[in-house]
mmCIF file of N, CA and C and ligand atoms in Angstrom:
data_model
loop_
_atom_site.group_PDB
_atom_site.id
_atom_site.type_symbol
_atom_site.label_atom_id
_atom_site.label_comp_id
_atom_site.label_asym_id
_atom_site.label_seq_id
_atom_site.Cartn_x
_atom_site.Cartn_y
_atom_site.Cartn_z
ATOM 1 N N MET A 1 104.485 86.716 80.651
ATOM 2 C CA MET A 1 105.025 87.702 81.589
ATOM 3 C C MET A 1 106.529 87.830 81.385
ATOM 4 N N LEU A 2 106.989 89.028 81.199
ATOM 5 C CA LEU A 2 108.415 89.253 81.041
ATOM 6 C C LEU A 2 109.080 89.364 82.407
ATOM 7 N N PRO A 3 110.154 88.635 82.616
ATOM 8 C CA PRO A 3 110.870 88.852 83.874
ATOM 9 C C PRO A 3 111.665 90.151 83.819
ATOM 10 N N LEU A 4 111.742 90.822 84.943
ATOM 11 C CA LEU A 4 112.520 92.057 85.044
ATOM 12 C C LEU A 4 113.845 91.732 85.697
ATOM 13 N N LEU A 5 114.883 92.330 85.192
ATOM 14 C CA LEU A 5 116.192 92.145 85.803
ATOM 15 C C LEU A 5 116.509 93.374 86.638
ATOM 16 N N VAL A 6 116.758 93.158 87.879
ATOM 17 C CA VAL A 6 116.951 94.262 88.804
ATOM 18 C C VAL A 6 118.305 94.127 89.491
ATOM 19 N N PRO A 7 119.312 94.815 88.997
ATOM 20 C CA PRO A 7 120.595 94.793 89.693
ATOM 21 C C PRO A 7 120.592 95.745 90.885
ATOM 22 N N MET A 8 121.397 95.461 91.848
ATOM 23 C CA MET A 8 121.419 96.295 93.042
ATOM 24 C C MET A 8 122.826 96.666 93.448
ATOM 25 N N LEU A 9 122.939 97.797 94.030
ATOM 26 C CA LEU A 9 124.224 98.290 94.509
ATOM 27 C C LEU A 9 124.029 98.855 95.904
ATOM 28 N N ALA A 10 125.077 98.782 96.681
ATOM 29 C CA ALA A 10 125.017 99.334 98.031
ATOM 30 C C ALA A 10 125.842 100.603 98.105
ATOM 31 N N MET A 11 125.400 101.505 98.928
ATOM 32 C CA MET A 11 126.116 102.757 99.114
ATOM 33 C C MET A 11 126.148 103.075 100.591
ATOM 34 N N VAL A 12 127.205 103.672 101.005
ATOM 35 C CA VAL A 12 127.294 104.122 102.387
ATOM 36 C C VAL A 12 127.617 105.603 102.380
ATOM 37 N N PHE A 13 126.812 106.356 103.075
ATOM 38 C CA PHE A 13 127.140 107.747 103.288
ATOM 39 C C PHE A 13 127.789 107.839 104.660
ATOM 40 N N THR A 14 128.957 108.371 104.726
ATOM 41 C CA THR A 14 129.619 108.471 106.017
ATOM 42 C C THR A 14 129.760 109.920 106.410
ATOM 43 N N LEU A 15 129.604 110.156 107.678
ATOM 44 C CA LEU A 15 129.890 111.485 108.197
ATOM 45 C C LEU A 15 131.343 111.502 108.621
ATOM 46 N N ARG A 16 131.990 112.593 108.368
ATOM 47 C CA ARG A 16 133.409 112.698 108.717
ATOM 48 C C ARG A 16 133.642 112.325 110.175
ATOM 49 N N GLY A 17 134.597 111.485 110.388
ATOM 50 C CA GLY A 17 135.011 111.172 111.747
ATOM 51 C C GLY A 17 134.165 110.124 112.435
ATOM 52 N N SER A 18 133.098 109.678 111.798
ATOM 53 C CA SER A 18 132.272 108.680 112.473
ATOM 54 C C SER A 18 132.789 107.281 112.159
ATOM 55 N N GLY A 19 132.301 106.348 112.904
ATOM 56 C CA GLY A 19 132.914 105.020 112.891
ATOM 57 C C GLY A 19 132.309 104.065 111.905
ATOM 58 N N ALA A 20 132.259 102.816 112.303
ATOM 59 C CA ALA A 20 131.930 101.741 111.379
ATOM 60 C C ALA A 20 130.429 101.663 111.151
ATOM 61 N N GLN A 21 130.039 101.828 109.920
ATOM 62 C CA GLN A 21 128.672 101.523 109.548
ATOM 63 C C GLN A 21 128.688 101.070 108.107
ATOM 64 N N SER A 22 127.718 100.260 107.752
ATOM 65 C CA SER A 22 127.711 99.756 106.381
ATOM 66 C C SER A 22 126.319 99.269 106.030
ATOM 67 N N VAL A 23 126.092 99.117 104.755
ATOM 68 C CA VAL A 23 124.890 98.446 104.282
ATOM 69 C C VAL A 23 125.319 97.274 103.398
ATOM 70 N N THR A 24 124.515 96.242 103.431
ATOM 71 C CA THR A 24 124.785 95.058 102.635
ATOM 72 C C THR A 24 123.535 94.705 101.852
ATOM 73 N N GLN A 25 123.710 94.511 100.559
ATOM 74 C CA GLN A 25 122.607 94.034 99.741
ATOM 75 C C GLN A 25 123.001 92.647 99.258
ATOM 76 N N PRO A 26 122.454 91.608 99.877
ATOM 77 C CA PRO A 26 122.932 90.249 99.618
ATOM 78 C C PRO A 26 122.656 89.751 98.203
ATOM 79 N N ASP A 27 121.680 90.309 97.533
ATOM 80 C CA ASP A 27 121.380 89.864 96.170
ATOM 81 C C ASP A 27 122.004 90.838 95.184
ATOM 82 N N ARG A 28 122.695 90.303 94.200
ATOM 83 C CA ARG A 28 123.242 91.188 93.166
ATOM 84 C C ARG A 28 122.197 91.463 92.096
ATOM 85 N N HIS A 29 121.454 90.456 91.765
ATOM 86 C CA HIS A 29 120.408 90.610 90.759
ATOM 87 C C HIS A 29 119.160 89.894 91.237
ATOM 88 N N VAL A 30 118.054 90.466 90.933
ATOM 89 C CA VAL A 30 116.774 89.858 91.259
ATOM 90 C C VAL A 30 115.947 89.804 89.988
ATOM 91 N N LEU A 31 115.385 88.629 89.725
ATOM 92 C CA LEU A 31 114.483 88.489 88.584
ATOM 93 C C LEU A 31 113.068 88.356 89.121
ATOM 94 N N VAL A 32 112.171 89.147 88.602
ATOM 95 C CA VAL A 32 110.790 89.084 89.075
ATOM 96 C C VAL A 32 109.874 89.230 87.870
ATOM 97 N N SER A 33 108.775 88.502 87.906
ATOM 98 C CA SER A 33 107.809 88.606 86.809
ATOM 99 C C SER A 33 106.945 89.841 86.995
ATOM 100 N N GLU A 34 106.533 90.390 85.892
ATOM 101 C CA GLU A 34 105.643 91.547 85.965
ATOM 102 C C GLU A 34 104.384 91.158 86.733
ATOM 103 N N GLY A 35 103.996 91.997 87.657
ATOM 104 C CA GLY A 35 102.825 91.734 88.479
ATOM 105 C C GLY A 35 103.116 90.985 89.763
ATOM 106 N N ALA A 36 104.313 90.393 89.863
ATOM 107 C CA ALA A 36 104.684 89.649 91.071
ATOM 108 C C ALA A 36 105.294 90.601 92.094
ATOM 109 N N PRO A 37 105.293 90.200 93.371
ATOM 110 C CA PRO A 37 105.895 91.065 94.386
ATOM 111 C C PRO A 37 107.399 91.182 94.195
ATOM 112 N N LEU A 38 107.902 92.355 94.458
ATOM 113 C CA LEU A 38 109.331 92.643 94.344
ATOM 114 C C LEU A 38 109.870 92.876 95.747
ATOM 115 N N GLN A 39 110.942 92.182 96.080
ATOM 116 C CA GLN A 39 111.621 92.468 97.346
ATOM 117 C C GLN A 39 113.113 92.569 97.100
ATOM 118 N N LEU A 40 113.697 93.651 97.556
ATOM 119 C CA LEU A 40 115.143 93.854 97.480
ATOM 120 C C LEU A 40 115.651 93.989 98.913
ATOM 121 N N ARG A 41 116.596 93.124 99.246
ATOM 122 C CA ARG A 41 117.017 93.075 100.637
ATOM 123 C C ARG A 41 118.161 94.046 100.920
ATOM 124 N N CYS A 42 118.124 94.560 102.108
ATOM 125 C CA CYS A 42 119.211 95.438 102.578
ATOM 126 C C CYS A 42 119.382 95.227 104.075
ATOM 127 N N SER A 43 120.583 94.905 104.467
ATOM 128 C CA SER A 43 120.916 94.828 105.886
ATOM 129 C C SER A 43 121.908 95.927 106.207
ATOM 130 N N TYR A 44 121.862 96.407 107.434
ATOM 131 C CA TYR A 44 122.779 97.485 107.791
ATOM 132 C C TYR A 44 123.493 97.148 109.082
ATOM 133 N N SER A 45 124.536 97.835 109.273
ATOM 134 C CA SER A 45 125.268 97.725 110.515
ATOM 135 C C SER A 45 125.636 99.134 110.933
ATOM 136 N N SER A 46 125.246 99.488 112.124
ATOM 137 C CA SER A 46 125.499 100.847 112.578
ATOM 138 C C SER A 46 125.484 100.857 114.093
ATOM 139 N N SER A 47 126.349 101.636 114.669
ATOM 140 C CA SER A 47 126.407 101.682 116.128
ATOM 141 C C SER A 47 125.387 102.665 116.692
ATOM 142 N N VAL A 48 124.874 103.509 115.845
ATOM 143 C CA VAL A 48 123.862 104.461 116.291
ATOM 144 C C VAL A 48 122.623 104.288 115.419
ATOM 145 N N SER A 49 121.557 104.990 115.789
ATOM 146 C CA SER A 49 120.334 104.904 114.991
ATOM 147 C C SER A 49 120.597 105.518 113.613
ATOM 148 N N PRO A 50 120.438 104.723 112.563
ATOM 149 C CA PRO A 50 120.822 105.235 111.242
ATOM 150 C C PRO A 50 119.673 105.931 110.526
ATOM 151 N N TYR A 51 120.031 106.780 109.592
ATOM 152 C CA TYR A 51 119.108 107.203 108.545
ATOM 153 C C TYR A 51 119.296 106.222 107.392
ATOM 154 N N LEU A 52 118.194 105.766 106.814
ATOM 155 C CA LEU A 52 118.285 104.781 105.736
ATOM 156 C C LEU A 52 117.541 105.283 104.502
ATOM 157 N N PHE A 53 118.063 104.949 103.363
ATOM 158 C CA PHE A 53 117.530 105.464 102.087
ATOM 159 C C PHE A 53 117.495 104.348 101.057
ATOM 160 N N TRP A 54 116.515 104.398 100.186
ATOM 161 C CA TRP A 54 116.532 103.584 98.966
ATOM 162 C C TRP A 54 116.462 104.514 97.760
ATOM 163 N N TYR A 55 117.391 104.314 96.860
ATOM 164 C CA TYR A 55 117.429 105.080 95.616
ATOM 165 C C TYR A 55 117.223 104.132 94.440
ATOM 166 N N GLN A 56 116.675 104.683 93.396
ATOM 167 C CA GLN A 56 116.499 103.955 92.141
ATOM 168 C C GLN A 56 117.239 104.714 91.040
ATOM 169 N N GLN A 57 117.909 103.964 90.189
ATOM 170 C CA GLN A 57 118.525 104.594 89.014
ATOM 171 C C GLN A 57 118.119 103.818 87.776
ATOM 172 N N ARG A 58 117.279 104.433 86.982
ATOM 173 C CA ARG A 58 116.894 103.825 85.717
ATOM 174 C C ARG A 58 118.016 104.039 84.712
ATOM 175 N N PRO A 59 118.066 103.204 83.661
ATOM 176 C CA PRO A 59 119.153 103.310 82.693
ATOM 177 C C PRO A 59 119.316 104.738 82.182
ATOM 178 N N SER A 60 120.550 105.200 82.198
ATOM 179 C CA SER A 60 120.968 106.544 81.757
ATOM 180 C C SER A 60 120.140 107.666 82.386
ATOM 181 N N GLN A 61 119.761 107.464 83.627
ATOM 182 C CA GLN A 61 119.095 108.541 84.374
ATOM 183 C C GLN A 61 119.795 108.743 85.706
ATOM 184 N N GLY A 62 119.441 109.805 86.370
ATOM 185 C CA GLY A 62 120.044 110.114 87.663
ATOM 186 C C GLY A 62 119.436 109.289 88.781
ATOM 187 N N LEU A 63 120.033 109.407 89.949
ATOM 188 C CA LEU A 63 119.500 108.718 91.114
ATOM 189 C C LEU A 63 118.204 109.382 91.541
ATOM 190 N N GLN A 64 117.226 108.545 91.841
ATOM 191 C CA GLN A 64 115.960 109.062 92.346
ATOM 192 C C GLN A 64 115.720 108.486 93.740
ATOM 193 N N LEU A 65 115.428 109.345 94.676
ATOM 194 C CA LEU A 65 115.131 108.889 96.027
ATOM 195 C C LEU A 65 113.737 108.277 96.062
ATOM 196 N N LEU A 66 113.649 107.007 96.458
ATOM 197 C CA LEU A 66 112.336 106.346 96.551
ATOM 198 C C LEU A 66 111.713 106.577 97.916
ATOM 199 N N LEU A 67 112.515 106.439 98.940
ATOM 200 C CA LEU A 67 112.007 106.631 100.294
ATOM 201 C C LEU A 67 113.173 106.749 101.258
ATOM 202 N N LYS A 68 112.885 107.253 102.444
ATOM 203 C CA LYS A 68 113.908 107.354 103.478
ATOM 204 C C LYS A 68 113.294 107.162 104.850
ATOM 205 N N TYR A 69 114.107 106.604 105.738
ATOM 206 C CA TYR A 69 113.730 106.501 107.150
ATOM 207 C C TYR A 69 114.646 107.410 107.955
ATOM 208 N N MET A 70 114.046 108.272 108.753
ATOM 209 C CA MET A 70 114.884 109.113 109.613
ATOM 210 C C MET A 70 114.544 108.881 111.071
ATOM 211 N N SER A 71 113.256 108.831 111.395
ATOM 212 C CA SER A 71 112.850 108.501 112.758
ATOM 213 C C SER A 71 111.355 108.244 112.702
ATOM 214 N N GLY A 72 110.802 107.785 113.822
ATOM 215 C CA GLY A 72 109.357 107.613 113.881
ATOM 216 C C GLY A 72 108.912 106.277 113.315
ATOM 217 N N ALA A 73 107.763 106.282 112.632
ATOM 218 C CA ALA A 73 107.151 105.043 112.149
ATOM 219 C C ALA A 73 108.152 104.260 111.300
ATOM 220 N N THR A 74 108.257 102.960 111.577
ATOM 221 C CA THR A 74 109.288 102.154 110.920
ATOM 222 C C THR A 74 108.841 101.636 109.564
ATOM 223 N N LEU A 75 107.542 101.726 109.263
ATOM 224 C CA LEU A 75 107.071 101.361 107.931
ATOM 225 C C LEU A 75 106.980 102.633 107.091
ATOM 226 N N VAL A 76 107.811 102.690 106.057
ATOM 227 C CA VAL A 76 107.938 103.914 105.268
ATOM 228 C C VAL A 76 107.343 103.676 103.888
ATOM 229 N N THR A 77 106.460 104.555 103.473
ATOM 230 C CA THR A 77 105.884 104.486 102.136
ATOM 231 C C THR A 77 106.545 105.529 101.254
ATOM 232 N N GLY A 78 106.982 105.089 100.089
ATOM 233 C CA GLY A 78 107.656 105.995 99.175
ATOM 234 C C GLY A 78 106.851 106.225 97.920
ATOM 235 N N ILE A 79 107.527 106.643 96.875
ATOM 236 C CA ILE A 79 106.853 106.895 95.620
ATOM 237 C C ILE A 79 106.685 105.597 94.848
ATOM 238 N N ASP A 80 105.824 105.588 93.860
ATOM 239 C CA ASP A 80 105.672 104.462 92.926
ATOM 240 C C ASP A 80 105.244 103.167 93.600
ATOM 241 N N GLY A 81 104.618 103.244 94.774
ATOM 242 C CA GLY A 81 104.168 102.033 95.455
ATOM 243 C C GLY A 81 105.244 101.289 96.220
ATOM 244 N N PHE A 82 106.419 101.884 96.354
ATOM 245 C CA PHE A 82 107.486 101.235 97.115
ATOM 246 C C PHE A 82 107.290 101.468 98.609
ATOM 247 N N GLN A 83 107.667 100.444 99.380
ATOM 248 C CA GLN A 83 107.633 100.524 100.835
ATOM 249 C C GLN A 83 108.893 99.881 101.380
ATOM 250 N N ALA A 84 109.284 100.297 102.547
ATOM 251 C CA ALA A 84 110.363 99.609 103.251
ATOM 252 C C ALA A 84 110.058 99.678 104.734
ATOM 253 N N GLU A 85 110.391 98.599 105.431
ATOM 254 C CA GLU A 85 110.179 98.551 106.873
ATOM 255 C C GLU A 85 111.506 98.403 107.582
ATOM 256 N N LEU A 86 111.776 99.307 108.484
ATOM 257 C CA LEU A 86 112.960 99.176 109.326
ATOM 258 C C LEU A 86 112.676 98.127 110.387
ATOM 259 N N ARG A 87 113.452 97.058 110.372
ATOM 260 C CA ARG A 87 113.345 96.029 111.407
ATOM 261 C C ARG A 87 114.628 96.028 112.205
ATOM 262 N N LYS A 88 114.556 96.696 113.347
ATOM 263 C CA LYS A 88 115.761 96.798 114.175
ATOM 264 C C LYS A 88 116.182 95.434 114.692
ATOM 265 N N ASN A 89 115.194 94.522 114.897
ATOM 266 C CA ASN A 89 115.556 93.187 115.386
ATOM 267 C C ASN A 89 116.354 92.403 114.348
ATOM 268 N N GLU A 90 116.203 92.732 113.106
ATOM 269 C CA GLU A 90 116.954 92.046 112.038
ATOM 270 C C GLU A 90 118.007 92.965 111.416
ATOM 271 N N THR A 91 118.103 94.174 111.900
ATOM 272 C CA THR A 91 118.905 95.244 111.270
ATOM 273 C C THR A 91 118.743 95.222 109.746
ATOM 274 N N SER A 92 117.463 95.215 109.329
ATOM 275 C CA SER A 92 117.194 95.164 107.890
ATOM 276 C C SER A 92 116.268 96.302 107.483
ATOM 277 N N PHE A 93 116.334 96.639 106.216
ATOM 278 C CA PHE A 93 115.492 97.689 105.637
ATOM 279 C C PHE A 93 115.188 97.260 104.204
ATOM 280 N N HIS A 94 114.394 96.186 104.064
ATOM 281 C CA HIS A 94 114.113 95.631 102.746
ATOM 282 C C HIS A 94 113.104 96.501 102.001
ATOM 283 N N LEU A 95 113.355 96.643 100.715
ATOM 284 C CA LEU A 95 112.451 97.402 99.852
ATOM 285 C C LEU A 95 111.431 96.449 99.246
ATOM 286 N N ARG A 96 110.179 96.847 99.266
ATOM 287 C CA ARG A 96 109.124 95.982 98.727
ATOM 288 C C ARG A 96 108.186 96.779 97.839
ATOM 289 N N LYS A 97 107.672 96.067 96.844
ATOM 290 C CA LYS A 97 106.582 96.610 96.039
ATOM 291 C C LYS A 97 105.645 95.440 95.778
ATOM 292 N N PRO A 98 104.344 95.623 96.015
ATOM 293 C CA PRO A 98 103.420 94.484 95.908
ATOM 294 C C PRO A 98 103.341 93.908 94.500
ATOM 295 N N SER A 99 103.467 94.750 93.494
ATOM 296 C CA SER A 99 103.274 94.307 92.118
ATOM 297 C C SER A 99 104.292 95.009 91.222
ATOM 298 N N ALA A 100 105.259 94.228 90.730
ATOM 299 C CA ALA A 100 106.323 94.831 89.937
ATOM 300 C C ALA A 100 105.809 95.221 88.556
ATOM 301 N N HIS A 101 106.359 96.300 88.054
ATOM 302 C CA HIS A 101 106.025 96.805 86.732
ATOM 303 C C HIS A 101 107.306 96.806 85.914
ATOM 304 N N TRP A 102 107.186 96.674 84.583
ATOM 305 C CA TRP A 102 108.408 96.608 83.775
ATOM 306 C C TRP A 102 109.294 97.812 83.990
ATOM 307 N N SER A 103 108.691 98.957 84.298
ATOM 308 C CA SER A 103 109.492 100.174 84.470
ATOM 309 C C SER A 103 110.289 100.153 85.776
ATOM 310 N N ASP A 104 110.109 99.112 86.605
ATOM 311 C CA ASP A 104 110.911 98.987 87.824
ATOM 312 C C ASP A 104 112.277 98.394 87.540
ATOM 313 N N SER A 105 112.508 97.975 86.303
ATOM 314 C CA SER A 105 113.815 97.436 85.945
ATOM 315 C C SER A 105 114.840 98.559 86.013
ATOM 316 N N ALA A 106 115.698 98.495 87.020
ATOM 317 C CA ALA A 106 116.605 99.600 87.311
ATOM 318 C C ALA A 106 117.637 99.107 88.304
ATOM 319 N N GLU A 107 118.593 99.972 88.601
ATOM 320 C CA GLU A 107 119.505 99.674 89.692
ATOM 321 C C GLU A 107 118.949 100.299 90.960
ATOM 322 N N TYR A 108 119.148 99.594 92.063
ATOM 323 C CA TYR A 108 118.641 100.064 93.344
ATOM 324 C C TYR A 108 119.779 100.150 94.335
ATOM 325 N N PHE A 109 119.804 101.249 95.049
ATOM 326 C CA PHE A 109 120.854 101.496 96.016
ATOM 327 C C PHE A 109 120.228 101.633 97.400
ATOM 328 N N CYS A 110 120.704 100.833 98.305
ATOM 329 C CA CYS A 110 120.375 101.033 99.714
ATOM 330 C C CYS A 110 121.498 101.864 100.313
ATOM 331 N N ALA A 111 121.153 102.898 101.045
ATOM 332 C CA ALA A 111 122.176 103.794 101.580
ATOM 333 C C ALA A 111 121.890 104.088 103.036
ATOM 334 N N LEU A 112 122.936 104.369 103.751
ATOM 335 C CA LEU A 112 122.840 104.614 105.173
ATOM 336 C C LEU A 112 123.634 105.849 105.531
ATOM 337 N N SER A 113 123.112 106.595 106.474
ATOM 338 C CA SER A 113 123.862 107.713 107.018
ATOM 339 C C SER A 113 123.764 107.635 108.529
ATOM 340 N N ASP A 114 124.885 107.630 109.193
ATOM 341 C CA ASP A 114 124.857 107.652 110.654
ATOM 342 C C ASP A 114 124.407 109.025 111.126
ATOM 343 N N THR A 115 123.727 109.013 112.231
ATOM 344 C CA THR A 115 123.215 110.272 112.769
ATOM 345 C C THR A 115 124.001 110.598 114.015
ATOM 346 N N VAL A 116 125.150 111.165 113.819
ATOM 347 C CA VAL A 116 126.035 111.451 114.943
ATOM 348 C C VAL A 116 125.801 112.878 115.414
ATOM 349 N N PRO A 117 125.373 113.056 116.669
ATOM 350 C CA PRO A 117 125.139 114.424 117.141
ATOM 351 C C PRO A 117 126.409 115.250 117.016
ATOM 352 N N GLY A 118 126.262 116.443 116.502
ATOM 353 C CA GLY A 118 127.401 117.338 116.419
ATOM 354 C C GLY A 118 128.219 117.166 115.159
ATOM 355 N N ALA A 119 128.000 116.102 114.412
ATOM 356 C CA ALA A 119 128.785 115.878 113.196
ATOM 357 C C ALA A 119 128.124 116.593 112.027
ATOM 358 N N ALA A 120 128.076 117.864 112.112
ATOM 359 C CA ALA A 120 127.367 118.643 111.099
ATOM 360 C C ALA A 120 128.277 119.047 109.950
ATOM 361 N N GLY A 121 129.382 118.375 109.813
ATOM 362 C CA GLY A 121 130.366 118.736 108.785
ATOM 363 C C GLY A 121 129.968 118.317 107.391
ATOM 364 N N GLY A 122 128.764 117.794 107.231
ATOM 365 C CA GLY A 122 128.313 117.384 105.903
ATOM 366 C C GLY A 122 128.600 115.924 105.654
ATOM 367 N N ALA A 123 127.869 115.368 104.745
ATOM 368 C CA ALA A 123 128.016 113.951 104.437
ATOM 369 C C ALA A 123 129.026 113.760 103.311
ATOM 370 N N GLU A 124 129.775 112.724 103.446
ATOM 371 C CA GLU A 124 130.693 112.333 102.386
ATOM 372 C C GLU A 124 130.086 111.150 101.672
ATOM 373 N N HIS A 125 130.252 111.132 100.418
ATOM 374 C CA HIS A 125 129.695 110.021 99.644
ATOM 375 C C HIS A 125 130.804 109.068 99.252
ATOM 376 N N LYS A 126 130.707 107.842 99.722
ATOM 377 C CA LYS A 126 131.686 106.831 99.346
ATOM 378 C C LYS A 126 131.084 105.999 98.231
ATOM 379 N N PRO A 127 131.599 106.108 97.018
ATOM 380 C CA PRO A 127 130.982 105.372 95.913
ATOM 381 C C PRO A 127 131.147 103.870 96.084
ATOM 382 N N PRO A 128 130.239 103.106 95.543
ATOM 383 C CA PRO A 128 130.355 101.662 95.657
ATOM 384 C C PRO A 128 131.544 101.173 94.840
ATOM 385 N N ASP A 129 132.084 100.068 95.271
ATOM 386 C CA ASP A 129 133.129 99.415 94.500
ATOM 387 C C ASP A 129 132.440 98.629 93.402
ATOM 388 N N VAL A 130 132.432 99.192 92.217
ATOM 389 C CA VAL A 130 131.633 98.633 91.130
ATOM 390 C C VAL A 130 132.031 97.190 90.845
ATOM 391 N N GLY A 131 133.328 96.922 90.926
ATOM 392 C CA GLY A 131 133.799 95.563 90.661
ATOM 393 C C GLY A 131 133.194 94.540 91.599
ATOM 394 N N ASP A 132 132.832 94.989 92.798
ATOM 395 C CA ASP A 132 132.256 94.093 93.783
ATOM 396 C C ASP A 132 130.819 93.722 93.464
ATOM 397 N N PHE A 133 130.145 94.573 92.741
ATOM 398 C CA PHE A 133 128.707 94.432 92.666
ATOM 399 C C PHE A 133 128.202 94.079 91.284
ATOM 400 N N LEU A 134 128.962 94.349 90.253
ATOM 401 C CA LEU A 134 128.426 94.109 88.918
ATOM 402 C C LEU A 134 128.842 92.737 88.391
HETATM 403 C C1 NAG B 201 111.335 91.177 113.602
HETATM 404 O O1 NAG B 201 110.154 91.904 113.898
HETATM 405 C C2 NAG B 201 109.129 91.827 112.914
HETATM 406 C C3 NAG B 201 107.977 92.689 113.360
HETATM 407 O O2 NAG B 201 108.404 93.968 113.647
HETATM 408 C C4 NAG B 201 108.701 90.378 112.727
HETATM 409 O O3 NAG B 201 107.747 90.299 111.712
HETATM 410 C C5 NAG B 201 109.916 89.529 112.383
HETATM 411 O O4 NAG B 201 109.532 88.164 112.310
HETATM 412 C C6 NAG B 201 110.996 89.712 113.438
HETATM 413 N N1 NAG B 201 112.169 88.963 113.032
HETATM 414 C C7 NAG B 201 112.854 88.202 113.868
HETATM 415 C C8 NAG B 201 114.066 87.529 113.303
HETATM 416 O O5 NAG B 201 112.525 88.039 115.033
#
């Protein structure tokens, strides 16, 4: 079984004028054997109910949205067998896949957007500090 190397990066989408929110991905790299369960952790901090996203970026490809939580059921099923559960008690949104495949070797971004009523000015994208994560 070949181990997969899965680097992760965090991203925060901020709405203009809104306050402190962030996402934290405590693991920089995760090694998982093909066929084994994959879990990528993400914790968030937000003063309001957040929108949460997981993106995947395969080598030399664009960002692909795997799944998002906006409201309603806290267990979210995405593409490619990925799932994430919003746990408000842990302020976490970990990404899981029951059985990793070699093609899952990619960078993963957990992202958050605050949902501030009236802040319809569009989302700003704050790029990750690459030096912090690589
Ligand atoms: C948070 O809630 C989930 C169920 O929604 C539970 O499985 C988990 O153990 C809880 N975590 C803590 C720290 O209480």
